Coordinates of N, CA and C in Angstrom, one line a residue:
M13 N 17.9 8.8 -12.5 CA 16.7 8.7 -11.1 C 18.6 8.2 -10.4
K14 N 18.0 8.8 -9.1 CA 19.0 8.7 -7.9 C 18.7 7.7 -6.5
V15 N 19.2 7.2 -6.2 CA 18.4 5.9 -4.9 C 19.5 5.9 -3.9
K16 N 18.6 5.8 -3.2 CA 19.4 6.1 -1.7 C 18.9 5.0 -0.5
N17 N 19.8 4.6 -0.2 CA 19.0 3.0 0.6 C 19.7 3.4 2.3
G18 N 18.9 3.2 3.5 CA 19.5 3.4 4.1 C 18.5 2.5 5.3
N19 N 18.7 3.0 6.9 CA 18.1 2.4 8.0 C 17.7 3.2 8.7
V20 N 16.4 3.5 9.1 CA 15.9 4.2 10.2 C 15.9 3.7 11.7
K21 N 16.4 4.0 12.8 CA 16.4 3.1 13.9 C 15.2 3.6 14.6
T22 N 14.1 2.8 15.1 CA 13.1 2.8 15.9 C 12.7 1.7 17.0
K23 N 11.7 2.0 17.6 CA 11.7 1.1 18.7 C 12.3 -0.4 18.5
S24 N 11.3 -0.6 17.3 CA 11.3 -1.8 17.1 C 12.8 -2.4 16.6
G25 N 13.3 -1.5 16.4 CA 15.2 -1.4 15.5 C 15.4 -1.2 14.4
K26 N 16.1 -1.6 13.6 CA 16.2 -0.8 12.1 C 15.4 -1.0 11.2
I27 N 14.9 -0.4 10.5 CA 14.0 -0.4 9.3 C 14.7 0.0 8.0
P28 N 15.0 -0.7 7.3 CA 15.4 -0.6 6.0 C 14.8 0.0 5.2
Y29 N 14.9 1.4 3.9 CA 14.4 1.7 3.3 C 15.1 1.8 2.0
S30 N 14.2 2.2 0.7 CA 15.2 2.8 -0.1 C 14.4 3.9 -1.2
L31 N 14.9 4.7 -1.5 CA 14.0 6.2 -1.8 C 14.6 6.4 -3.5
M32 N 13.9 6.1 -4.1 CA 14.0 6.6 -5.6 C 13.3 8.0 -6.2
K33 N 14.2 8.7 -6.6 CA 14.0 10.3 -6.7 C 14.3 10.2 -8.0
H34 N 13.7 11.0 -8.6 CA 14.0 11.8 -10.3 C 15.0 12.7 -10.2
E35 N 15.3 12.8 -11.3 CA 16.9 13.9 -11.2 C 16.2 15.4 -10.7
K36 N 14.8 16.1 -11.4 CA 14.3 17.2 -10.8 C 13.1 16.8 -9.8
D37 N 13.2 18.1 -9.1 CA 12.1 17.6 -8.1 C 11.1 17.2 -8.4
A38 N 9.9 16.3 -8.3 CA 8.8 15.8 -8.3 C 7.9 16.4 -8.1
G39 N 8.0 17.1 -6.5 CA 6.6 17.1 -5.9 C 5.5 16.5 -5.7
R40 N 5.9 15.1 -5.6 CA 5.0 14.1 -5.5 C 5.9 13.0 -4.9
V41 N 5.2 12.2 -4.2 CA 5.6 10.9 -3.6 C 4.8 9.4 -3.1
A42 N 5.4 8.7 -4.1 CA 4.3 7.4 -3.6 C 5.0 6.5 -1.8
I43 N 4.6 6.3 -1.4 CA 4.8 5.1 -0.1 C 4.7 4.0 0.3
V44 N 5.5 3.2 -0.1 CA 5.1 1.7 -0.3 C 5.6 0.9 1.1
L45 N 4.3 0.2 1.5 CA 3.9 -0.6 2.6 C 3.7 -1.9 2.6
P46 N 4.8 -2.7 2.2 CA 4.8 -4.0 1.7 C 4.2 -4.9 2.8
G47 N 3.6 -6.3 2.1 CA 3.3 -7.3 3.0 C 4.4 -7.8 4.4
A48 N 3.8 -8.7 4.9 CA 4.7 -9.5 6.3 C 5.6 -10.0 5.5
A49 N 5.3 -11.1 4.6 CA 6.0 -11.9 3.5 C 6.3 -11.5 2.0
Y50 N 5.4 -10.3 1.6 CA 5.6 -9.9 0.5 C 6.2 -8.4 0.3
T51 N 7.4 -8.7 -0.2 CA 8.3 -7.6 -0.4 C 8.3 -6.9 -1.4
A52 N 8.4 -5.3 -1.1 CA 8.6 -4.2 -2.5 C 9.3 -5.0 -4.0
Q53 N 9.9 -5.8 -3.7 CA 9.8 -6.6 -5.0 C 9.0 -7.6 -5.9
G54 N 8.1 -8.0 -4.5 CA 6.9 -9.0 -5.4 C 6.1 -8.0 -6.8
P55 N 5.5 -8.9 -7.5 CA 5.3 -8.4 -8.6 C 4.0 -7.3 -8.6
L56 N 3.3 -7.4 -7.1 CA 2.2 -6.4 -7.5 C 3.1 -5.1 -7.3
L57 N 3.6 -4.9 -6.3 CA 4.3 -3.6 -5.4 C 5.6 -2.8 -6.9
Y58 N 6.4 -4.6 -7.5 CA 7.5 -3.9 -8.3 C 6.8 -3.1 -9.2
Y59 N 5.6 -3.6 -10.1 CA 5.5 -3.4 -11.3 C 4.3 -1.8 -10.8
A60 N 3.5 -1.6 -9.7 CA 2.8 -0.7 -9.3 C 3.8 0.8 -9.1
T61 N 4.7 0.0 -8.6 CA 6.0 1.5 -8.3 C 6.4 1.7 -10.1
S62 N 6.5 1.0 -10.8 CA 7.0 1.3 -11.6 C 6.2 2.0 -12.6
I63 N 4.7 2.1 -12.2 CA 3.5 2.5 -12.8 C 4.0 4.1 -12.2
L64 N 4.0 4.0 -11.1 CA 3.8 5.6 -10.3 C 5.5 6.3 -10.6
F65 N 6.2 5.2 -11.0 CA 7.6 6.6 -11.1 C 7.5 7.2 -12.5
R66 N 6.9 6.4 -13.3 CA 6.9 6.5 -14.3 C 5.7 7.7 -14.8
N67 N 4.9 8.0 -13.8 CA 3.9 9.1 -13.9 C 4.8 10.4 -13.0
G68 N 5.9 9.9 -12.7 CA 6.5 11.0 -11.6 C 6.6 11.4 -10.3
F69 N 6.2 10.6 -9.9 CA 6.3 10.3 -8.5 C 7.7 9.4 -7.9
D70 N 8.6 10.3 -6.9 CA 9.5 9.6 -5.9 C 8.6 8.6 -5.5
I71 N 9.6 7.3 -4.9 CA 9.4 6.2 -4.6 C 10.1 6.2 -3.5
L72 N 8.8 5.8 -2.3 CA 9.9 5.1 -0.8 C 9.5 4.0 -0.6
H73 N 10.0 3.1 -0.4 CA 9.8 1.6 0.1 C 10.5 1.7 1.5
I74 N 9.1 1.4 2.6 CA 9.7 1.0 3.3 C 9.8 -0.3 4.0
N75 N 11.0 -0.6 4.1 CA 11.0 -2.7 3.9 C 10.8 -3.1 5.1
Y76 N 10.2 -3.1 6.3 CA 10.1 -3.7 7.3 C 10.4 -4.8 7.3
E77 N 11.4 -5.6 8.3 CA 11.5 -7.1 7.9 C 11.3 -7.6 9.6
Y78 N 10.2 -7.7 9.6 CA 9.9 -7.9 11.1 C 9.7 -10.1 10.8
T79 N 10.0 -10.5 12.0 CA 10.0 -11.9 12.3 C 8.3 -12.3 12.5
R80 N 8.0 -13.1 12.3 CA 6.4 -13.2 12.6 C 6.0 -13.5 14.1
E81 N 7.4 -13.8 14.7 CA 7.3 -13.6 16.2 C 7.9 -12.0 16.5
E82 N 8.0 -10.9 15.9 CA 7.8 -9.6 16.4 C 7.0 -9.0 15.7
L83 N 6.0 -9.5 14.5 CA 5.4 -9.0 14.3 C 4.2 -9.1 15.3
S84 N 3.5 -10.7 15.6 CA 2.7 -11.1 16.4 C 3.0 -10.2 17.9
G85 N 3.8 -9.3 18.3 CA 4.0 -8.9 19.5 C 3.9 -7.6 19.2
L86 N 3.7 -6.9 17.8 CA 3.8 -5.7 17.9 C 2.6 -5.2 17.7
T87 N 1.9 -4.4 18.5 CA 0.7 -3.0 18.6 C 0.5 -2.8 17.2
E88 N -0.6 -2.4 16.7 CA -1.0 -1.5 15.4 C -0.3 0.0 15.8
E89 N -0.1 0.7 17.0 CA 0.6 1.9 17.1 C 2.0 1.6 17.0
G90 N 2.7 0.8 17.7 CA 3.8 0.5 17.4 C 4.4 -0.1 15.7
F91 N 3.6 -0.5 15.2 CA 3.8 -0.8 13.5 C 3.6 0.7 13.1
T92 N 2.4 1.2 13.5 CA 2.2 2.5 12.7 C 3.5 3.5 12.7
A93 N 4.1 3.2 14.5 CA 5.1 4.6 14.5 C 6.2 4.4 14.0
D94 N 6.8 3.0 13.5 CA 7.9 2.4 12.6 C 7.7 3.2 11.8
V95 N 6.7 2.8 11.4 CA 6.3 3.6 9.6 C 6.4 5.0 9.7
R96 N 5.6 5.9 10.7 CA 5.7 6.7 10.5 C 7.4 7.5 11.0
N97 N 7.8 6.9 11.4 CA 9.5 7.1 11.5 C 10.6 6.8 10.9
V98 N 9.9 6.1 9.7 CA 10.5 6.4 8.6 C 10.4 7.4 7.6
I99 N 8.8 7.3 7.8 CA 8.6 9.1 6.4 C 9.3 10.2 7.3
D100 N 9.0 10.2 8.3 CA 9.7 11.1 9.1 C 10.8 11.8 8.6
E101 N 12.1 10.7 9.0 CA 13.4 10.8 8.5 C 13.8 11.1 7.1
V102 N 13.1 10.1 6.7 CA 13.9 10.5 4.9 C 12.9 11.1 4.4
I103 N 11.6 11.7 4.9 CA 10.9 12.9 3.1 C 10.3 13.8 4.2
G104 N 10.6 13.7 5.8 CA 9.4 14.8 6.4 C 9.6 16.0 6.0
G105 N 10.9 16.1 5.4 CA 11.1 17.9 5.1 C 10.7 18.2 4.0
A106 N 10.7 17.5 3.0 CA 10.3 17.6 1.6 C 9.1 18.4 1.0
P107 N 9.1 18.9 0.4 CA 8.0 19.9 -0.1 C 7.1 18.7 -1.2
Y108 N 6.6 17.9 -0.7 CA 5.8 17.5 -1.6 C 4.4 17.3 -1.7
E109 N 3.9 17.8 -2.4 CA 2.2 18.4 -2.4 C 1.3 17.2 -2.8
E110 N 2.0 15.8 -3.5 CA 1.0 15.1 -3.3 C 1.2 13.6 -3.1
I111 N 0.3 12.8 -2.2 CA 1.1 11.7 -1.9 C 0.3 10.7 -1.6
I112 N 0.8 9.2 -2.9 CA -0.4 7.8 -2.7 C 0.9 6.8 -2.2
A113 N -0.4 5.9 -1.1 CA 0.4 5.4 -0.3 C 0.3 4.2 -1.0
V114 N 0.7 3.0 -1.4 CA 0.6 1.4 -1.9 C 0.8 0.7 -0.6
A115 N -0.2 0.1 -0.3 CA -0.5 -0.6 1.1 C -0.7 -2.2 0.3
K116 N 0.0 -3.5 0.7 CA -0.2 -4.9 1.0 C -0.2 -5.3 1.7
S117 N -1.3 -5.9 2.1 CA -1.8 -6.7 3.4 C -1.5 -6.4 4.3
V118 N -0.4 -6.7 5.4 CA -0.4 -6.2 6.5 C 0.0 -4.7 6.5
G119 N 0.6 -4.0 5.6 CA 0.8 -2.9 5.3 C 0.1 -1.9 5.2
T120 N -1.4 -2.6 5.1 CA -2.6 -1.8 5.0 C -3.7 -1.1 6.3
I121 N -2.7 -2.4 7.5 CA -3.2 -1.9 9.2 C -2.3 -0.6 9.0
A122 N -1.4 0.0 9.0 CA -0.5 1.0 8.8 C -1.0 2.1 8.4
L123 N -1.6 1.7 7.2 CA -2.3 2.9 6.0 C -3.5 3.3 6.7
S124 N -4.0 2.5 7.5 CA -5.3 2.7 8.0 C -5.5 4.0 9.4
Y125 N -4.4 3.5 10.2 CA -4.0 4.1 10.9 C -3.3 5.7 10.6
L126 N -2.5 5.7 10.1 CA -1.9 7.0 9.0 C -2.7 8.0 8.5
M127 N -4.1 7.5 8.1 CA -5.0 8.4 7.4 C -6.1 8.8 8.5
E128 N -5.9 8.5 9.9 CA -6.5 9.3 10.5 C -5.7 10.5 10.9
E129 N -4.6 10.6 10.7 CA -3.9 12.2 11.2 C -3.7 13.3 9.9
E130 N -3.8 13.9 10.6 CA -3.9 15.2 9.7 C -2.9 15.7 8.5
R131 N -1.8 15.4 8.9 CA -0.6 15.2 8.0 C -1.0 14.7 6.8
F132 N -1.5 13.4 6.6 CA -1.8 12.5 5.4 C -3.5 13.0 5.1
A133 N -4.1 14.2 5.2 CA -5.2 14.6 5.0 C -5.8 14.3 3.3
R134 N -4.7 14.4 2.7 CA -4.8 14.4 1.7 C -4.5 13.6 0.6
V135 N -3.8 12.3 1.4 CA -3.1 11.1 0.5 C -4.1 10.1 0.0
K136 N -4.1 9.7 -0.9 CA -4.9 8.9 -2.0 C -4.0 7.3 -1.9
A137 N -4.6 6.1 -1.6 CA -4.3 5.0 -1.7 C -4.8 4.2 -2.6
I138 N -3.7 3.1 -2.8 CA -3.7 2.0 -3.5 C -4.0 0.8 -2.0
W139 N -5.0 0.0 -2.2 CA -5.2 -0.9 -0.9 C -5.1 -2.5 -1.8
L140 N -3.9 -2.5 -1.5 CA -3.8 -4.6 -2.6 C -3.7 -5.5 -1.0
T141 N -4.9 -6.2 -1.7 CA -5.3 -7.6 -0.6 C -5.4 -6.7 1.0
P142 N -6.0 -5.5 1.1 CA -6.6 -5.0 2.7 C -7.2 -6.4 3.1
L143 N -6.8 -6.2 4.6 CA -7.4 -7.2 5.7 C -8.7 -6.8 5.9
I144 N -9.4 -7.1 5.4 CA -11.0 -6.3 5.4 C -11.4 -7.4 7.0
Q145 N -10.7 -8.0 6.9 CA -11.7 -9.3 8.1 C -11.2 -8.4 9.3
R146 N -10.0 -7.4 9.5 CA -10.3 -6.6 10.4 C -10.9 -5.5 10.6
D147 N -11.7 -4.8 11.7 CA -12.3 -4.0 11.9 C -11.6 -2.4 11.6
D148 N -10.4 -2.2 11.9 CA -9.7 -1.2 12.1 C -10.1 -0.9 10.5
V149 N -9.5 -1.7 9.6 CA -9.0 -1.8 7.9 C -10.3 -1.3 7.3
Y150 N -11.2 -2.5 7.5 CA -12.6 -2.3 7.3 C -13.4 -0.8 7.1
K151 N -13.3 0.2 8.5 CA -13.9 0.9 8.9 C -13.0 1.7 7.8
S152 N -12.0 2.2 7.9 CA -10.9 3.2 7.3 C -11.4 2.9 5.8
L153 N -11.6 1.6 5.4 CA -12.0 1.8 3.7 C -13.4 2.2 3.9
S154 N -14.1 1.6 4.2 CA -15.7 1.7 4.2 C -16.7 3.2 4.9
G155 N -15.4 3.7 5.3 CA -15.7 4.9 5.6 C -14.9 6.3 5.3
S156 N -14.0 6.1 4.1 CA -12.7 6.6 3.8 C -13.6 7.9 2.6
W157 N -13.2 9.1 3.3 CA -13.2 9.9 2.1 C -11.9 10.2 1.2
H158 N -10.6 9.5 1.7 CA -9.9 9.5 0.5 C -9.5 8.6 -0.9
P159 N -9.6 9.3 -1.6 CA -10.1 8.4 -2.7 C -9.0 7.6 -3.1
G160 N -9.5 6.4 -3.5 CA -8.7 5.3 -3.3 C -9.1 4.0 -4.1
L161 N -8.2 3.0 -4.6 CA -8.2 1.6 -5.2 C -8.4 0.9 -4.4
C162 N -9.3 -0.2 -4.6 CA -8.8 -1.4 -3.5 C -9.3 -3.0 -4.3
V163 N -8.0 -3.5 -4.2 CA -8.1 -4.9 -5.2 C -7.8 -5.8 -4.0
I164 N -9.0 -7.0 -4.5 CA -9.0 -8.0 -3.6 C -9.5 -9.5 -4.2
G165 N -9.0 -10.6 -4.0 CA -9.5 -11.8 -4.4 C -10.6 -12.6 -3.9
D166 N -11.3 -13.2 -4.3 CA -12.6 -14.0 -3.8 C -12.4 -15.0 -3.3
R167 N -10.6 -15.4 -3.6 CA -10.6 -17.0 -3.0 C -8.9 -16.4 -1.8
D168 N -9.1 -15.2 -1.4 CA -8.6 -14.3 -0.2 C -9.0 -15.2 0.8
P169 N -8.0 -15.7 2.0 CA -9.0 -15.9 3.1 C -9.3 -14.7 4.0
V170 N -9.0 -13.7 3.6 CA -9.3 -12.0 4.6 C -10.3 -11.2 3.5
F171 N -10.8 -12.4 2.5 CA -11.7 -11.7 1.7 C -13.5 -12.1 2.7
E172 N -14.0 -10.6 2.4 CA -15.4 -11.0 3.5 C -16.5 -10.6 2.2
R173 N -17.2 -11.0 1.7 CA -18.2 -10.3 0.3 C -18.9 -9.3 0.7
E174 N -19.8 -9.2 2.1 CA -20.6 -8.3 2.6 C -19.6 -7.1 3.0
R175 N -18.4 -7.4 3.4 CA -17.8 -5.8 3.7 C -17.0 -5.3 2.5
F176 N -16.5 -6.2 1.5 CA -16.5 -5.8 0.2 C -17.2 -5.2 -0.3
S177 N -18.2 -5.3 -0.6 CA -19.5 -4.5 -0.9 C -20.0 -3.5 -0.4
E178 N -19.9 -3.3 0.7 CA -19.9 -2.4 1.2 C -18.9 -0.8 1.2
I179 N -17.5 -1.5 1.2 CA -16.4 -1.1 0.7 C -16.7 -0.3 -0.5
D180 N -16.9 -0.7 -1.5 CA -17.4 -0.9 -2.8 C -18.2 0.1 -3.5
R181 N -19.4 0.4 -2.1 CA -20.3 1.2 -2.2 C -20.2 2.5 -2.0
N182 N -19.0 2.8 -1.4 CA -17.9 4.0 -0.9 C -17.6 4.6 -2.6
P183 N -18.3 5.8 -3.1 CA -18.0 6.7 -3.7 C -16.5 6.9 -4.5
R184 N -16.0 7.0 -2.8 CA -14.3 7.9 -2.8 C -13.3 6.0 -3.5
I185 N -14.1 5.1 -3.6 CA -12.9 3.8 -3.6 C -13.6 3.1 -4.8
Q186 N -12.4 3.2 -5.6 CA -12.8 1.9 -6.4 C -12.2 0.5 -6.2
G187 N -13.6 -0.8 -6.3 CA -13.1 -1.9 -5.9 C -12.9 -2.7 -7.2
I188 N -12.1 -3.6 -7.1 CA -11.4 -4.6 -7.8 C -11.5 -5.7 -7.2
L189 N -12.6 -6.4 -7.8 CA -12.8 -8.0 -6.9 C -12.4 -9.0 -7.8
V190 N -10.9 -10.2 -7.6 CA -10.1 -10.4 -8.8 C -11.1 -12.0 -8.5
K191 N -12.0 -12.8 -9.6 CA -12.3 -14.0 -9.6 C -11.2 -14.8 -9.2
D192 N -11.5 -16.0 -8.5 CA -10.8 -16.4 -8.1 C -9.1 -16.9 -8.0
A193 N -8.7 -15.2 -7.3 CA -7.8 -14.9 -7.1 C -7.4 -15.4 -5.2
N194 N -6.0 -15.4 -5.2 CA -5.8 -16.2 -3.6 C -4.9 -14.8 -2.9
H195 N -4.3 -15.0 -1.7 CA -4.2 -13.5 -1.3 C -2.7 -12.8 -1.8
A196 N -2.3 -13.5 -2.8 CA -1.1 -13.1 -3.9 C -1.2 -12.6 -4.8
L197 N -2.7 -12.4 -5.4 CA -3.4 -12.1 -6.6 C -3.3 -13.0 -7.4
E198 N -3.2 -13.9 -7.4 CA -2.5 -15.3 -8.6 C -3.6 -16.4 -8.2
L199 N -3.8 -16.7 -9.3 CA -4.6 -17.8 -9.4 C -4.1 -19.3 -9.1
E200 N -4.8 -20.0 -8.3 CA -3.5 -21.2 -7.9 C -3.4 -22.3 -9.1
G201 N -2.5 -22.5 -9.2 CA -2.0 -23.5 -10.2 C -2.0 -23.5 -11.5
D202 N -2.4 -22.2 -11.7 CA -2.3 -21.2 -13.1 C -1.3 -20.2 -13.5
V203 N -0.5 -20.8 -14.0 CA 0.9 -19.4 -13.9 C 0.4 -18.8 -15.0
M204 N -0.3 -19.0 -16.4 CA -0.3 -17.7 -17.4 C -1.5 -17.2 -17.0
G205 N -2.5 -17.6 -16.3 CA -4.0 -16.9 -15.9 C -3.4 -15.9 -14.6
S206 N -2.6 -16.2 -14.1 CA -2.1 -15.8 -13.2 C -1.6 -14.1 -13.5
L207 N -0.3 -14.2 -14.9 CA 0.3 -12.9 -15.2 C -1.1 -12.9 -16.1
D208 N -1.9 -13.1 -16.5 CA -2.8 -12.5 -17.1 C -3.9 -11.3 -16.2
V209 N -3.9 -12.0 -14.8 CA -4.7 -11.1 -13.6 C -3.4 -10.2 -13.7
L210 N -2.3 -10.2 -13.4 CA -0.9 -9.2 -13.0 C -1.6 -8.1 -13.9
K211 N -1.5 -8.6 -15.0 CA -1.7 -7.3 -16.1 C -3.2 -6.5 -16.6
N212 N -4.0 -7.1 -15.8 CA -5.4 -6.6 -15.7 C -5.2 -5.7 -14.4
I213 N -4.9 -6.1 -13.3 CA -4.3 -5.3 -12.0 C -3.7 -3.8 -12.3
M214 N -2.4 -4.0 -13.0 CA -1.6 -2.8 -13.7 C -2.2 -2.0 -14.3
A215 N -3.0 -2.7 -15.2 CA -4.0 -1.7 -16.0 C -5.1 -0.9 -15.3
G216 N -5.5 -1.3 -14.5 CA -6.3 -1.0 -13.2 C -5.3 0.0 -12.5
I217 N -5.1 -0.3 -11.9 CA -3.9 0.8 -11.6 C -2.9 2.0 -12.1
S218 N -2.8 1.9 -13.5 CA -2.3 2.8 -14.3 C -3.3 4.0 -14.8
G219 N -4.8 3.1 -14.9 CA -6.1 4.1 -15.1 C -6.3 4.7 -13.8
W220 N -6.1 4.6 -12.9 CA -6.9 5.4 -11.7 C -5.9 6.4 -11.5
V221 N -4.3 6.1 -11.3 CA -3.4 6.7 -11.6 C -3.8 7.9 -12.4
A222 N -3.9 7.8 -13.3 CA -3.6 8.7 -14.5 C -5.4 9.1 -14.5
N223 N -6.7 9.0 -13.6 CA -7.3 9.7 -13.7 C -7.3 10.2 -12.0
R224 N -6.3 9.8 -11.5 CA -6.9 10.2 -9.7 C -6.8 11.6 -9.5

């Protein structure tokens, strides 16, 4: 494995990234968009990354580090532009034939806009705790023709049952609703139960990747 760490200068400032590549050209890449306070080293993204790397994907972590104030003042278009700039500079010229995006929470905002672009016409996506209370994210998922996996807990503050049901009816989207799970997809006060949830989610991701 070859690892390259760096920063890309955008209008919002410098955005760190980490690119993990196989020794031989992979031909496929996973782009990871973390949450605002949930980094790529959080268990959901760490293990999802591991599964994808073992399945032959190079991995690009886009490690934006916005403060709460910066994030609140950043438009959806500005956020998406920051993410796009990192993708363009780090892997823009690479001949990747397959792209999977993995987005957690606020990362699903940028993902919903990127998927409207022609260059991402064939992208597949793993949506972890998507912000479906937002119309842009909800419409992107419910009307998506991109194959995807959507995972959310029924005790997540962003969860809306009717919207999730509509998303789950989309034949392109496989929905996983985790009972009693919060926005971190954990069971409040239950460490061992949370580990079981994590294991089940990773099994779901592994199966989805294998059958994509």
